[in-house]
């Protein structure tokens, strides 16, 4: 039996992913050690390998088959646009992709004005404004703390994730439009889905029973 390899998104989702796998009897003790700098973890008994990757790289590992299975947010799946099968909504990491800004920017969205949109998710922002709203905008790519952009006048609005809404509130911003709901998803390499179908389907069925 060959190893089945999992790429997990580092950070918020990783802990929840491991908790979910534990519920179906898949454990990886070494991975729980917070101080470890190790990147790959093996469960010899079940012939499984796990690695932690930057969230944005998980779809890449899965598309190329370096990982058979990935656990990653829907935001990353949409942004990366990789060729893979999205097989399950895991129900955790729930949040929303939204257009946000100061209340005063609401008008600018109504009249299709040329505005600047800052985002960590330029592809999602482009798709939303160009294909759904048919509004021509300038997209400005940022790498984090995106809420700063409208405050310091880098952009009129942002496209970003809203979970509790506290980052927006504490910075005097608000949700102006909702783009889509988000949550953690399981993705599978297209070839692995065929070659390892039995093992992957069993895993999916086991997970369905506990989710
Ligand atoms: C995310 C997101 C928002 C915030 C939303 O940022 O980009 O800034 O969380 O959460 P809230 O609605 O519960 O306040 P993250 O913490 O991942 O860091 P970043 O700003 O560096 O991207």
XYZ file of C-alpha atoms and ligand atoms in Angstrom:
233
model
C 0.000 0.000 0.000
C 1.426 3.380 -0.904
C 1.282 6.431 1.350
C -1.700 8.711 1.010
C -0.428 12.258 1.429
C -2.333 15.169 2.950
C -1.450 18.849 2.565
C -2.948 20.913 5.350
C -3.165 24.689 5.389
C -0.890 26.060 8.114
C -2.528 28.254 10.731
C -6.141 28.487 11.773
C -7.355 25.504 9.765
C -4.586 23.036 10.630
C -5.668 22.466 14.238
C -9.287 21.982 13.257
C -8.263 19.636 10.443
C -6.351 17.439 12.886
C -9.265 17.404 15.322
C -11.528 16.276 12.496
C -9.147 13.493 11.446
C -8.877 12.299 15.046
C -12.627 11.759 15.113
C -12.271 9.141 12.387
C -9.293 7.466 14.036
C -6.565 9.206 12.050
C -3.988 10.548 14.430
C -0.608 12.135 14.068
C 0.865 12.781 17.503
C 4.118 14.397 16.336
C 2.198 17.051 14.508
C 0.641 18.380 17.709
C 4.010 19.496 19.065
C 3.761 23.279 18.715
C 7.538 23.804 18.854
C 8.443 21.421 16.075
C 9.997 22.804 12.901
C 9.386 19.527 11.116
C 7.378 19.851 7.935
C 6.278 16.301 7.247
C 4.696 13.759 9.566
C 4.081 10.070 9.014
C 1.543 7.616 10.382
C 3.244 4.317 9.505
C 0.384 2.158 10.649
C -2.187 3.785 8.373
C 0.325 4.588 5.623
C -0.475 8.277 5.756
C 1.719 11.345 5.431
C 0.780 14.852 6.444
C 2.467 18.125 5.705
C 1.749 21.710 6.576
C 1.965 24.234 3.775
C 1.111 27.885 3.307
C -2.607 27.950 2.617
C -2.115 29.458 -0.837
C 0.200 26.596 -1.817
C -2.113 23.728 -0.806
C -4.038 23.691 -4.138
C -0.691 23.681 -5.994
C 0.585 20.613 -4.116
C -2.709 18.857 -4.795
C -2.943 19.765 -8.494
C 0.569 18.423 -9.132
C -0.052 15.279 -7.088
C 2.604 16.057 -4.464
C -0.332 15.662 -2.089
C -3.302 13.408 -2.825
C -5.615 15.345 -0.556
C -5.716 18.913 0.722
C -7.631 20.763 3.397
C -7.918 24.443 2.603
C -10.330 27.377 2.664
C -12.750 27.999 -0.172
C -11.189 31.481 -0.500
C -7.854 29.928 -1.446
C -9.498 27.444 -3.830
C -11.280 30.278 -5.643
C -8.218 32.499 -5.719
C -5.822 29.821 -6.979
C -8.159 28.337 -9.606
C -6.229 25.044 -9.718
C -7.358 21.845 -11.420
C -8.584 19.602 -8.605
C -11.732 18.028 -7.247
C -13.417 19.848 -4.377
C -15.098 16.920 -2.649
C -16.395 18.063 0.708
C -17.440 21.080 2.732
C -15.892 20.370 6.137
C -18.125 22.862 7.916
C -15.446 24.625 9.965
C -13.612 27.882 9.314
C -16.870 29.498 8.316
C -16.643 33.108 7.204
C -17.603 35.346 4.269
C -15.822 37.044 1.406
C -17.067 40.624 1.316
C -16.568 44.022 -0.210
C -15.902 46.310 2.751
C -15.133 49.951 3.274
C -16.343 53.062 5.007
C -20.096 53.654 4.808
C -19.334 56.575 2.479
C -18.060 54.170 -0.199
C -21.485 52.522 -0.602
C -22.546 55.076 -3.213
C -19.457 54.357 -5.330
C -20.540 50.736 -5.701
C -24.010 51.690 -6.874
C -23.015 53.929 -9.725
C -20.350 51.764 -11.296
C -17.655 54.320 -10.653
C -14.013 53.583 -11.341
C -12.709 52.778 -7.869
C -9.643 51.186 -6.333
C -10.106 47.810 -4.661
C -7.360 46.481 -2.370
C -7.247 42.759 -1.674
C -5.175 39.701 -0.827
C -7.477 38.005 -3.314
C -7.034 39.856 -6.629
C -8.588 37.062 -8.707
C -11.714 36.862 -6.558
C -11.989 40.662 -6.579
C -11.518 40.800 -10.357
C -14.085 38.079 -11.000
C -16.636 39.757 -8.745
C -16.283 43.276 -10.115
C -15.710 42.418 -13.779
C -17.911 39.371 -14.325
C -20.673 39.744 -11.763
C -21.028 43.501 -11.268
C -19.655 44.604 -14.630
C -17.817 47.436 -12.911
C -14.363 48.439 -14.080
C -12.078 48.861 -11.086
C -8.400 49.058 -10.302
C -7.302 46.063 -8.249
C -4.424 46.626 -5.822
C -2.835 43.445 -4.455
C -1.900 43.478 -0.767
C -0.510 40.720 1.450
C -2.336 41.322 4.733
C -3.833 43.906 7.090
C -5.959 44.873 4.115
C -8.300 46.954 6.308
C -5.592 49.602 6.343
C -6.071 50.411 2.667
C -9.291 52.478 2.810
C -8.175 54.132 6.067
C -4.969 55.490 4.583
C -6.607 56.215 1.226
C -4.843 53.534 -0.784
C -8.226 52.323 -2.024
C -11.906 53.122 -1.723
C -12.910 49.572 -0.743
C -11.372 46.177 0.035
C -12.317 42.609 -0.804
C -11.519 40.522 2.258
C -12.606 37.781 4.608
C -14.983 38.691 7.419
C -15.295 36.234 10.266
C -16.479 37.941 13.461
C -16.474 41.444 11.954
C -14.347 42.837 14.765
C -11.448 43.932 12.541
C -13.909 45.974 10.479
C -15.661 47.432 13.523
C -12.450 48.420 15.258
C -11.335 50.245 12.155
C -14.545 52.072 11.334
C -15.340 49.943 8.300
C -18.409 47.974 7.352
C -19.598 45.236 5.007
C -20.883 46.847 1.819
C -21.584 43.746 -0.270
C -21.295 39.993 0.290
C -19.505 37.994 -2.370
C -19.819 34.424 -1.079
C -19.780 32.216 2.011
C -16.520 30.418 2.806
C -15.452 27.396 4.833
C -12.787 24.711 4.883
C -13.001 22.227 2.026
C -11.387 18.935 1.193
C -9.778 18.814 -2.232
C -8.410 15.792 -4.072
C -5.906 15.357 -6.894
C -7.718 14.283 -10.056
C -5.501 11.246 -10.707
C -5.461 10.151 -7.045
C -9.252 10.212 -7.074
C -9.136 7.425 -9.676
C -6.067 5.505 -8.518
C -6.836 5.564 -4.788
C -10.603 5.734 -5.113
C -11.413 3.106 -2.537
C -9.293 4.603 0.240
C -10.407 8.142 -0.527
C -14.114 7.244 -0.667
C -13.807 5.417 2.658
C -12.215 8.480 4.210
C -14.961 10.729 2.801
C -17.692 8.445 4.120
C -16.063 8.257 7.554
C -15.799 12.046 7.648
C -19.388 12.525 6.525
C -20.508 10.479 9.511
C -18.754 12.774 12.007
C -19.307 16.174 10.398
C -8.270 37.913 8.344
C -8.995 38.813 7.360
C -9.460 39.947 8.215
C -9.766 39.269 9.540
C -11.223 39.019 9.660
O -6.983 38.398 8.515
O -8.139 39.216 6.309
O -8.466 40.907 8.361
O -9.050 38.025 9.541
O -11.578 38.458 10.902
P -12.663 39.119 11.852
O -13.876 39.443 11.015
O -12.944 38.038 12.862
O -12.065 40.344 12.471
P -5.818 37.571 9.208
O -5.989 37.572 10.676
O -5.741 36.221 8.573
O -4.506 38.392 8.924
P -4.067 39.356 7.721
O -4.795 40.645 7.931
O -2.606 39.506 7.878
O -4.452 38.698 6.438
